[in-house]
DNA sequence: TCTGGGGTCCTAGGACCC
DNA sequence: TCTGGGGTCCTAGGACCC
């Protein structure tokens, strides 16, 4: 298989190019930027369609209007940051309060999910029009199998990658990084060679020169824990990983992970594209502004709990799924996490049923410590259509029993 | 100054059935 | 009194990804 890995950069606002910008903060006030705009330009008519105006005139918003990282208070983390911001040691998933210490003058942009979704859909529909075999890897990333795309083999895939890039740029103004390689594993790594808008083609014979010098952490699937363990064993680069015996890796990481690491280090990956995946679970969770106590903040906690159940139920109904494993997730003030779940007889998408079952789960978990997070999850999903069948069977069975007794 | 929200997959023990 | 396997489902926690 010939694979592409493409990811788009979802930063607009051309006037912020070259400046340290951080995107994140789950809890910013709704219309903060618009409120600031209104303040900065009081002569403008703001009442209606102000959002539309801001949308259409993004590049006219003066830099001075944007909020600064140093004014942030809350528990949000960084979703992404510009390269200028990264110079200060700022990176993804870092707490915003911590980032503010490192670079207080950075501009803080809110995460605008409806906008992101819109651009994400555009990005993906452009890709599928050009190359229909696409695996969805989240809002800003996809894998593409271009083996059978006409012209896909020209210049090792580079000309097709250019076409995709240009079409995305023309339609959305977004830049896009693309890696081209014999499989998904290498394509993903290649896509990072030339950010933010490069194209990298890596052939099988380039493994030793292009991939082996990289840190093990660059392998998709080796996270902080595995990386630390590898380092403690003296393995830092992918080349060093490739030099280890299979048996040695299995000894330290187990049969499955060890064998996988061995393959990955040698650039071997036979995973096909996954184009039709069904969701396994749906969940909603929230981190509180301040830690809450089960007894002292009972009312507040109860209200949040109910709301989360209603949100999950609404998500299930909107997407047409039902599930039978209801679960809760707590995070204590010491950041330790606990989960409890319970499987019910009939899959559901009903808020009351979810709330009731989740309530039972809550009774089985320690509640002495204060809580910083509460979440509700529904797993064991199936399409809602199937459920009526099962419910019908249950009803039939009930009817039969009634007749018998 | 602590660390979001939405997911997937894996492991491991225990229940339960054949 | 002690001792089988295999298979599936459920539950809790944790690593990892975007």
GROMACS .gro file of C-alpha atoms (C1' of nucleotides) in nm:
model
  441
    1UNK     CA    1   0.000   0.000   0.000
    2UNK     CA    2   0.111   0.352  -0.072
    3UNK     CA    3  -0.001   0.581   0.202
    4UNK     CA    4  -0.037   0.948   0.256
    5UNK     CA    5  -0.066   1.104   0.591
    6UNK     CA    6  -0.203   1.455   0.574
    7UNK     CA    7  -0.272   1.700   0.853
    8UNK     CA    8  -0.400   2.054   0.828
    9UNK     CA    9  -0.303   2.345   1.049
   10UNK     CA   10  -0.616   2.504   1.180
   11UNK     CA   11  -0.481   2.852   1.255
   12UNK     CA   12  -0.632   3.140   1.065
   13UNK     CA   13  -0.577   3.512   1.141
   14UNK     CA   14  -0.293   3.598   0.901
   15UNK     CA   15  -0.209   3.909   1.107
   16UNK     CA   16  -0.086   3.679   1.383
   17UNK     CA   17   0.169   3.503   1.165
   18UNK     CA   18   0.511   3.502   1.327
   19UNK     CA   19   0.371   3.596   1.668
   20UNK     CA   20   0.358   3.363   1.967
   21UNK     CA   21   0.000   3.234   1.962
   22UNK     CA   22  -0.153   2.969   2.179
   23UNK     CA   23  -0.485   2.800   2.108
   24UNK     CA   24  -0.665   2.640   2.396
   25UNK     CA   25  -0.849   2.710   2.716
   26UNK     CA   26  -1.160   2.506   2.749
   27UNK     CA   27  -1.329   2.757   2.967
   28UNK     CA   28  -1.294   3.098   2.810
   29UNK     CA   29  -1.593   3.328   2.817
   30UNK     CA   30  -1.816   3.275   2.516
   31UNK     CA   31  -1.780   3.595   2.323
   32UNK     CA   32  -1.462   3.730   2.466
   33UNK     CA   33  -1.305   3.821   2.137
   34UNK     CA   34  -1.621   3.986   2.012
   35UNK     CA   35  -1.658   4.182   2.336
   36UNK     CA   36  -1.305   4.308   2.291
   37UNK     CA   37  -1.376   4.398   1.932
   38UNK     CA   38  -1.681   4.592   2.038
   39UNK     CA   39  -1.471   4.779   2.290
   40UNK     CA   40  -1.198   4.855   2.040
   41UNK     CA   41  -1.432   4.979   1.771
   42UNK     CA   42  -1.732   5.135   1.943
   43UNK     CA   43  -1.830   5.326   1.631
   44UNK     CA   44  -1.913   5.006   1.446
   45UNK     CA   45  -2.263   4.864   1.449
   46UNK     CA   46  -2.221   4.548   1.647
   47UNK     CA   47  -2.562   4.427   1.741
   48UNK     CA   48  -2.656   4.178   1.479
   49UNK     CA   49  -2.441   3.975   1.252
   50UNK     CA   50  -2.133   4.082   1.442
   51UNK     CA   51  -2.015   3.728   1.449
   52UNK     CA   52  -2.065   3.708   1.074
   53UNK     CA   53  -1.863   4.023   1.027
   54UNK     CA   54  -1.582   3.892   1.244
   55UNK     CA   55  -1.590   3.566   1.051
   56UNK     CA   56  -1.566   3.742   0.718
   57UNK     CA   57  -1.307   4.000   0.824
   58UNK     CA   58  -1.075   3.793   1.038
   59UNK     CA   59  -0.768   3.964   0.902
   60UNK     CA   60  -0.904   4.307   0.992
   61UNK     CA   61  -0.915   4.233   1.362
   62UNK     CA   62  -0.630   4.435   1.511
   63UNK     CA   63  -0.364   4.242   1.698
   64UNK     CA   64  -0.421   4.459   2.006
   65UNK     CA   65  -0.772   4.322   2.042
   66UNK     CA   66  -0.668   3.963   2.103
   67UNK     CA   67  -0.649   3.848   2.465
   68UNK     CA   68  -0.312   3.770   2.618
   69UNK     CA   69  -0.207   3.450   2.784
   70UNK     CA   70  -0.107   3.632   3.102
   71UNK     CA   71  -0.470   3.734   3.165
   72UNK     CA   72  -0.594   3.379   3.164
   73UNK     CA   73  -0.722   3.219   3.479
   74UNK     CA   74  -0.853   2.866   3.476
   75UNK     CA   75  -0.764   2.507   3.422
   76UNK     CA   76  -0.739   2.488   3.046
   77UNK     CA   77  -0.452   2.338   2.850
   78UNK     CA   78  -0.289   2.421   2.520
   79UNK     CA   79  -0.442   2.257   2.215
   80UNK     CA   80  -0.178   2.387   1.981
   81UNK     CA   81   0.075   2.667   1.958
   82UNK     CA   82   0.259   2.851   1.681
   83UNK     CA   83   0.628   2.793   1.627
   84UNK     CA   84   0.702   3.140   1.765
   85UNK     CA   85   0.530   3.034   2.089
   86UNK     CA   86   0.711   2.702   2.101
   87UNK     CA   87   1.041   2.889   2.118
   88UNK     CA   88   0.946   2.967   2.477
   89UNK     CA   89   0.919   2.602   2.569
   90UNK     CA   90   0.544   2.593   2.528
   91UNK     CA   91   0.387   2.278   2.391
   92UNK     CA   92   0.067   2.085   2.342
   93UNK     CA   93  -0.125   1.970   2.652
   94UNK     CA   94   0.065   2.209   2.880
   95UNK     CA   95  -0.148   2.393   3.136
   96UNK     CA   96  -0.222   2.749   3.026
   97UNK     CA   97  -0.127   2.893   3.364
   98UNK     CA   98   0.211   2.731   3.334
   99UNK     CA   99   0.250   2.848   2.974
  100UNK     CA  100   0.165   3.203   3.087
  101UNK     CA  101   0.473   3.201   3.309
  102UNK     CA  102   0.690   3.103   3.016
  103UNK     CA  103   0.544   3.350   2.767
  104UNK     CA  104   0.295   3.597   2.920
  105UNK     CA  105   0.283   3.811   2.605
  106UNK     CA  106   0.156   3.526   2.388
  107UNK     CA  107  -0.184   3.572   2.230
  108UNK     CA  108  -0.448   3.329   2.350
  109UNK     CA  109  -0.705   3.216   2.099
  110UNK     CA  110  -1.014   3.026   2.206
  111UNK     CA  111  -1.096   2.690   2.057
  112UNK     CA  112  -1.391   2.745   1.827
  113UNK     CA  113  -1.533   2.396   1.782
  114UNK     CA  114  -1.808   2.476   1.530
  115UNK     CA  115  -1.549   2.647   1.311
  116UNK     CA  116  -1.304   2.362   1.348
  117UNK     CA  117  -1.572   2.110   1.254
  118UNK     CA  118  -1.665   2.313   0.948
  119UNK     CA  119  -1.309   2.336   0.822
  120UNK     CA  120  -1.244   1.975   0.911
  121UNK     CA  121  -1.533   1.862   0.692
  122UNK     CA  122  -1.416   2.080   0.404
  123UNK     CA  123  -1.065   1.940   0.435
  124UNK     CA  124  -1.189   1.582   0.428
  125UNK     CA  125  -1.436   1.627   0.145
  126UNK     CA  126  -1.161   1.779  -0.069
  127UNK     CA  127  -0.937   1.482   0.005
  128UNK     CA  128  -1.202   1.221  -0.075
  129UNK     CA  129  -1.288   1.392  -0.402
  130UNK     CA  130  -0.929   1.351  -0.513
  131UNK     CA  131  -0.851   1.022  -0.338
  132UNK     CA  132  -1.160   0.830  -0.222
  133UNK     CA  133  -0.982   0.581   0.005
  134UNK     CA  134  -0.945   0.788   0.321
  135UNK     CA  135  -0.919   0.698   0.687
  136UNK     CA  136  -1.041   0.962   0.929
  137UNK     CA  137  -0.796   1.019   1.215
  138UNK     CA  138  -0.960   1.310   1.390
  139UNK     CA  139  -1.038   1.672   1.309
  140UNK     CA  140  -0.717   1.759   1.132
  141UNK     CA  141  -0.561   1.432   1.019
  142UNK     CA  142  -0.627   1.160   0.763
  143UNK     CA  143  -0.459   0.864   0.600
  144UNK     CA  144  -0.501   0.818   0.227
  145UNK     CA  145  -0.430   0.513   0.013
  146UNK     CA  146  -0.336   0.657  -0.325
  147UNK     CA  147  -0.220   0.331  -0.484
  148UNK     CA  148  -0.504   0.339  -0.736
  149UNK     CA  149  -0.551   0.714  -0.772
  150UNK     CA  150  -0.483   0.820  -1.133
  151UNK     CA  151  -0.147   0.999  -1.144
  152UNK     CA  152  -0.075   0.895  -0.789
  153UNK     CA  153   0.255   0.737  -0.879
  154UNK     CA  154   0.395   1.042  -1.052
  155UNK     CA  155   0.709   1.166  -0.875
  156UNK     CA  156   0.659   0.908  -0.603
  157UNK     CA  157   0.327   1.067  -0.508
  158UNK     CA  158   0.462   1.418  -0.476
  159UNK     CA  159   0.254   1.570  -0.754
  160UNK     CA  160  -0.069   1.429  -0.612
  161UNK     CA  161   0.028   1.561  -0.269
  162UNK     CA  162   0.082   1.904  -0.425
  163UNK     CA  163  -0.260   1.892  -0.586
  164UNK     CA  164  -0.425   1.810  -0.254
  165UNK     CA  165  -0.234   2.086  -0.076
  166UNK     CA  166  -0.322   2.349  -0.331
  167UNK     CA  167  -0.689   2.253  -0.348
  168UNK     CA  168  -0.716   2.275   0.031
  169UNK     CA  169  -0.536   2.609   0.041
  170UNK     CA  170  -0.753   2.760  -0.233
  171UNK     CA  171  -1.077   2.642  -0.076
  172UNK     CA  172  -1.003   2.709   0.291
  173UNK     CA  173  -0.687   2.914   0.327
  174UNK     CA  174  -0.542   2.638   0.543
  175UNK     CA  175  -0.194   2.496   0.511
  176UNK     CA  176  -0.137   2.123   0.512
  177UNK     CA  177   0.156   1.888   0.579
  178UNK     CA  178   0.179   1.563   0.388
  179UNK     CA  179   0.395   1.256   0.428
  180UNK     CA  180   0.413   0.991   0.157
  181UNK     CA  181   0.546   0.643   0.230
  182UNK     CA  182   0.489   0.270   0.175
  183UNK     CA  183   0.273   0.240   0.490
  184UNK     CA  184   0.081   0.438   0.749
  185UNK     CA  185   0.351   0.423   1.015
  186UNK     CA  186   0.619   0.584   0.799
  187UNK     CA  187   0.380   0.823   0.625
  188UNK     CA  188   0.282   0.970   0.961
  189UNK     CA  189   0.641   1.025   1.061
  190UNK     CA  190   0.725   1.170   0.719
  191UNK     CA  191   0.444   1.425   0.750
  192UNK     CA  192   0.631   1.587   1.037
  193UNK     CA  193   0.952   1.645   0.846
  194UNK     CA  194   0.842   1.964   0.677
  195UNK     CA  195   0.583   2.138   0.890
  196UNK     CA  196   0.375   2.341   0.845
  197UNK     CA  197   0.322   2.302   0.474
  198UNK     CA  198   0.576   2.060   0.339
  199UNK     CA  199   0.560   1.738   0.148
  200UNK     CA  200   0.797   1.456   0.239
  201UNK     CA  201   0.834   1.139   0.041
  202UNK     CA  202   1.006   0.853   0.220
  203UNK     CA  203   1.091   0.535   0.032
  204UNK     CA  204   1.160   0.199   0.185
  205UNK     CA  205   1.533   0.238   0.124
  206UNK     CA  206   1.535   0.568   0.314
  207UNK     CA  207   1.460   0.396   0.644
  208UNK     CA  208   1.812   0.400   0.782
  209UNK     CA  209   1.897   0.757   0.679
  210UNK     CA  210   1.562   0.927   0.748
  211UNK     CA  211   1.388   0.727   1.020
  212UNK     CA  212   1.657   0.562   1.230
  213UNK     CA  213   1.810   0.887   1.356
  214UNK     CA  214   1.474   0.994   1.506
  215UNK     CA  215   1.382   0.952   1.871
  216UNK     CA  216   1.170   0.647   1.957
  217UNK     CA  217   0.901   0.884   2.080
  218UNK     CA  218   0.834   0.980   1.717
  219UNK     CA  219   0.679   0.640   1.656
  220UNK     CA  220   0.303   0.669   1.673
  221UNK     CA  221   0.221   0.443   1.967
  222UNK     CA  222   0.531   0.503   2.178
  223UNK     CA  223   0.420   0.752   2.438
  224UNK     CA  224   0.588   0.908   2.741
  225UNK     CA  225   0.589   0.589   2.948
  226UNK     CA  226   0.730   0.352   2.689
  227UNK     CA  227   0.981   0.616   2.583
  228UNK     CA  228   1.106   0.664   2.939
  229UNK     CA  229   1.144   0.291   2.983
  230UNK     CA  230   1.333   0.258   2.658
  231UNK     CA  231   1.564   0.541   2.759
  232UNK     CA  232   1.629   0.379   3.095
  233UNK     CA  233   1.738   0.072   2.899
  234UNK     CA  234   1.972   0.284   2.692
  235UNK     CA  235   1.756   0.296   2.379
  236UNK     CA  236   1.706   0.648   2.250
  237UNK     CA  237   1.677   0.644   1.871
  238UNK     CA  238   1.471   0.428   1.641
  239UNK     CA  239   1.795   0.293   1.498
  240UNK     CA  240   1.897   0.174   1.844
  241UNK     CA  241   1.554   0.020   1.885
  242UNK     CA  242   1.597  -0.164   1.555
  243UNK     CA  243   1.929  -0.300   1.678
  244UNK     CA  244   1.766  -0.480   1.971
  245UNK     CA  245   1.686  -0.849   1.955
  246UNK     CA  246   1.319  -0.940   1.930
  247UNK     CA  247   1.355  -1.163   2.235
  248UNK     CA  248   1.504  -0.878   2.437
  249UNK     CA  249   1.216  -0.646   2.350
  250UNK     CA  250   0.961  -0.914   2.437
  251UNK     CA  251   1.135  -0.973   2.767
  252UNK     CA  252   1.097  -0.607   2.864
  253UNK     CA  253   0.770  -0.508   2.701
  254UNK     CA  254   0.570  -0.827   2.666
  255UNK     CA  255   0.493  -1.042   2.368
  256UNK     CA  256   0.262  -0.810   2.182
  257UNK     CA  257   0.425  -0.473   2.244
  258UNK     CA  258   0.775  -0.613   2.205
  259UNK     CA  259   0.699  -0.766   1.867
  260UNK     CA  260   0.522  -0.450   1.756
  261UNK     CA  261   0.819  -0.231   1.856
  262UNK     CA  262   1.053  -0.458   1.665
  263UNK     CA  263   0.842  -0.430   1.350
  264UNK     CA  264   0.793  -0.055   1.385
  265UNK     CA  265   1.165   0.011   1.423
  266UNK     CA  266   1.221  -0.177   1.097
  267UNK     CA  267   0.952   0.024   0.922
  268UNK     CA  268   0.715  -0.270   0.896
  269UNK     CA  269   0.345  -0.195   0.919
  270UNK     CA  270   0.071  -0.385   0.740
  271UNK     CA  271  -0.232  -0.214   0.891
  272UNK     CA  272  -0.490  -0.147   0.624
  273UNK     CA  273  -0.686   0.177   0.599
  274UNK     CA  274  -0.995   0.168   0.820
  275UNK     CA  275  -1.276   0.349   0.647
  276UNK     CA  276  -1.584   0.220   0.820
  277UNK     CA  277  -1.541   0.230   1.195
  278UNK     CA  278  -1.828   0.217   1.441
  279UNK     CA  279  -1.807   0.407   1.769
  280UNK     CA  280  -1.744   0.198   2.080
  281UNK     CA  281  -1.843   0.452   2.343
  282UNK     CA  282  -1.961   0.807   2.391
  283UNK     CA  283  -1.888   1.023   2.690
  284UNK     CA  284  -1.909   1.369   2.840
  285UNK     CA  285  -1.688   1.499   3.115
  286UNK     CA  286  -1.610   1.828   3.279
  287UNK     CA  287  -1.340   1.972   3.500
  288UNK     CA  288  -1.471   2.209   3.764
  289UNK     CA  289  -1.345   2.564   3.815
  290UNK     CA  290  -1.271   2.462   4.173
  291UNK     CA  291  -1.260   2.119   4.334
  292UNK     CA  292  -1.597   2.009   4.466
  293UNK     CA  293  -1.687   1.794   4.763
  294UNK     CA  294  -1.952   1.524   4.738
  295UNK     CA  295  -2.125   1.637   5.056
  296UNK     CA  296  -2.057   2.008   5.081
  297UNK     CA  297  -2.122   2.073   4.712
  298UNK     CA  298  -2.387   1.813   4.669
  299UNK     CA  299  -2.639   2.033   4.486
  300UNK     CA  300  -2.388   2.167   4.237
  301UNK     CA  301  -2.242   1.824   4.175
  302UNK     CA  302  -2.584   1.670   4.128
  303UNK     CA  303  -2.680   1.931   3.871
  304UNK     CA  304  -2.361   1.876   3.673
  305UNK     CA  305  -2.408   1.500   3.692
  306UNK     CA  306  -2.759   1.522   3.552
  307UNK     CA  307  -2.648   1.757   3.277
  308UNK     CA  308  -2.367   1.522   3.169
  309UNK     CA  309  -2.616   1.233   3.149
  310UNK     CA  310  -2.851   1.445   2.939
  311UNK     CA  311  -2.567   1.545   2.708
  312UNK     CA  312  -2.455   1.187   2.653
  313UNK     CA  313  -2.814   1.083   2.592
  314UNK     CA  314  -2.856   1.364   2.340
  315UNK     CA  315  -2.531   1.264   2.167
  316UNK     CA  316  -2.649   0.903   2.143
  317UNK     CA  317  -2.989   1.001   2.007
  318UNK     CA  318  -2.849   1.247   1.756
  319UNK     CA  319  -2.604   0.989   1.621
  320UNK     CA  320  -2.849   0.699   1.642
  321UNK     CA  321  -2.683   0.472   1.898
  322UNK     CA  322  -2.779   0.293   2.217
  323UNK     CA  323  -2.548   0.137   2.472
  324UNK     CA  324  -2.572  -0.096   2.766
  325UNK     CA  325  -2.260  -0.026   2.973
  326UNK     CA  326  -2.307   0.291   3.176
  327UNK     CA  327  -2.003   0.432   3.350
  328UNK     CA  328  -1.874   0.722   3.554
  329UNK     CA  329  -1.530   0.874   3.584
  330UNK     CA  330  -1.401   1.078   3.874
  331UNK     CA  331  -1.079   1.267   3.909
  332UNK     CA  332  -0.981   1.359   4.263
  333UNK     CA  333  -0.798   1.670   4.376
  334UNK     CA  334  -0.475   1.464   4.373
  335UNK     CA  335  -0.538   1.388   4.004
  336UNK     CA  336  -0.597   1.020   4.068
  337UNK     CA  337  -0.875   0.877   3.852
  338UNK     CA  338  -1.144   0.625   3.938
  339UNK     CA  339  -1.399   0.466   3.708
  340UNK     CA  340  -1.700   0.246   3.777
  341UNK     CA  341  -1.937   0.094   3.529
  342UNK     CA  342  -2.240  -0.125   3.518
  343UNK     CA  343  -2.398  -0.315   3.235
  344UNK     CA  344  -2.774  -0.310   3.210
  345UNK     CA  345  -3.000  -0.557   3.032
  346UNK     CA  346  -3.124  -0.347   2.747
  347UNK     CA  347  -2.917  -0.089   2.562
  348UNK     CA  348  -3.046   0.263   2.607
  349UNK     CA  349  -3.017   0.622   2.496
  350UNK     CA  350  -3.246   0.751   2.768
  351UNK     CA  351  -3.115   1.026   2.998
  352UNK     CA  352  -3.313   0.905   3.301
  353UNK     CA  353  -3.193   0.547   3.266
  354UNK     CA  354  -2.836   0.664   3.222
  355UNK     CA  355  -2.863   0.897   3.521
  356UNK     CA  356  -3.010   0.624   3.740
  357UNK     CA  357  -2.746   0.364   3.649
  358UNK     CA  358  -2.463   0.616   3.674
  359UNK     CA  359  -2.601   0.705   4.018
  360UNK     CA  360  -2.554   0.342   4.125
  361UNK     CA  361  -2.195   0.355   4.000
  362UNK     CA  362  -2.136   0.668   4.205
  363UNK     CA  363  -2.233   0.480   4.520
  364UNK     CA  364  -1.949   0.233   4.467
  365UNK     CA  365  -1.667   0.483   4.455
  366UNK     CA  366  -1.486   0.660   4.742
  367UNK     CA  367  -1.610   1.017   4.789
  368UNK     CA  368  -1.400   1.147   5.075
  369UNK     CA  369  -1.159   1.348   4.862
  370UNK     CA  370  -1.263   1.652   4.668
  371UNK     CA  371  -1.332   1.610   4.299
  372UNK     CA  372  -1.186   1.806   4.012
  373UNK     CA  373  -1.359   1.616   3.730
  374UNK     CA  374  -1.678   1.422   3.672
  375UNK     CA  375  -1.762   1.223   3.360
  376UNK     CA  376  -2.037   0.996   3.228
  377UNK     CA  377  -1.983   0.731   2.964
  378UNK     CA  378  -2.199   0.490   2.767
  379UNK     CA  379  -2.025   0.195   2.605
  380UNK     CA  380  -2.120  -0.132   2.442
  381UNK     CA  381  -2.281   0.069   2.162
  382UNK     CA  382  -2.496  -0.059   1.885
  383UNK     CA  383  -2.706   0.110   1.619
  384UNK     CA  384  -3.036   0.230   1.760
  385UNK     CA  385  -3.229   0.034   1.495
  386UNK     CA  386  -3.107  -0.295   1.638
  387UNK     CA  387  -3.240  -0.204   1.977
  388UNK     CA  388  -3.604  -0.190   1.881
  389UNK     CA  389  -3.562  -0.543   1.749
  390UNK     CA  390  -3.417  -0.659   2.080
  391UNK     CA  391  -3.678  -0.470   2.279
  392UNK     CA  392  -3.943  -0.629   2.062
  393UNK     CA  393  -3.800  -0.974   2.129
  394UNK     CA  394  -3.803  -0.900   2.501
  395UNK     CA  395  -4.164  -0.794   2.477
  396UNK     CA  396  -4.251  -1.107   2.283
  397UNK     CA  397  -4.076  -1.317   2.543
  398UNK     CA  398  -4.264  -1.136   2.819
  399UNK     CA  399  -4.589  -1.202   2.639
  400UNK     CA  400  -4.504  -1.570   2.606
  401UNK     CA  401  -4.425  -1.596   2.973
  402UNK     CA  402  -4.750  -1.430   3.062
  403UNK     CA  403  -4.934  -1.680   2.852
  404UNK     CA  404  -4.753  -1.970   3.013
  405UNK     CA  405  -4.808  -1.861   3.368
  406DT     C1'  406   0.093   2.717   3.847
  407DC     C1'  407  -0.024   2.177   3.827
  408DT     C1'  408  -0.218   1.884   3.439
  409DG     C1'  409  -0.901   1.957   2.886
  410DG     C1'  410  -1.217   1.658   2.649
  411DG     C1'  411  -1.321   1.297   2.349
  412DG     C1'  412  -1.190   0.872   2.213
  413DT     C1'  413  -0.946   0.359   2.131
  414DC     C1'  414  -0.717  -0.045   2.273
  415DC     C1'  415  -0.486  -0.357   2.603
  416DT     C1'  416  -0.434  -0.620   3.035
  417DA     C1'  417  -0.571  -0.884   3.408
  418DG     C1'  418  -0.871  -1.095   3.741
  419DG     C1'  419  -1.310  -1.300   3.846
  420DA     C1'  420  -1.767  -1.497   3.730
  421DC     C1'  421  -1.989  -1.827   3.486
  422DC     C1'  422  -2.070  -2.190   3.149
  423DC     C1'  423  -1.958  -2.617   2.903
  424DT     C1'  424  -1.017  -3.352   4.904
  425DC     C1'  425  -0.818  -3.182   4.506
  426DT     C1'  426  -0.810  -3.070   4.043
  427DG     C1'  427  -0.901  -2.980   3.418
  428DG     C1'  428  -0.926  -2.661   3.028
  429DG     C1'  429  -1.153  -2.314   2.702
  430DG     C1'  430  -1.454  -1.933   2.599
  431DT     C1'  431  -1.706  -1.519   2.694
  432DC     C1'  432  -1.856  -1.136   2.954
  433DC     C1'  433  -1.784  -0.790   3.298
  434DT     C1'  434  -1.507  -0.459   3.550
  435DA     C1'  435  -1.100  -0.130   3.671
  436DG     C1'  436  -0.711   0.085   3.543
  437DG     C1'  437  -0.380   0.267   3.235
  438DA     C1'  438  -0.126   0.396   2.798
  439DC     C1'  439  -0.183   0.643   2.409
  440DC     C1'  440  -0.374   0.952   2.038
  441DC     C1'  441  -0.589   1.386   1.834
   0.00000   0.00000   0.00000
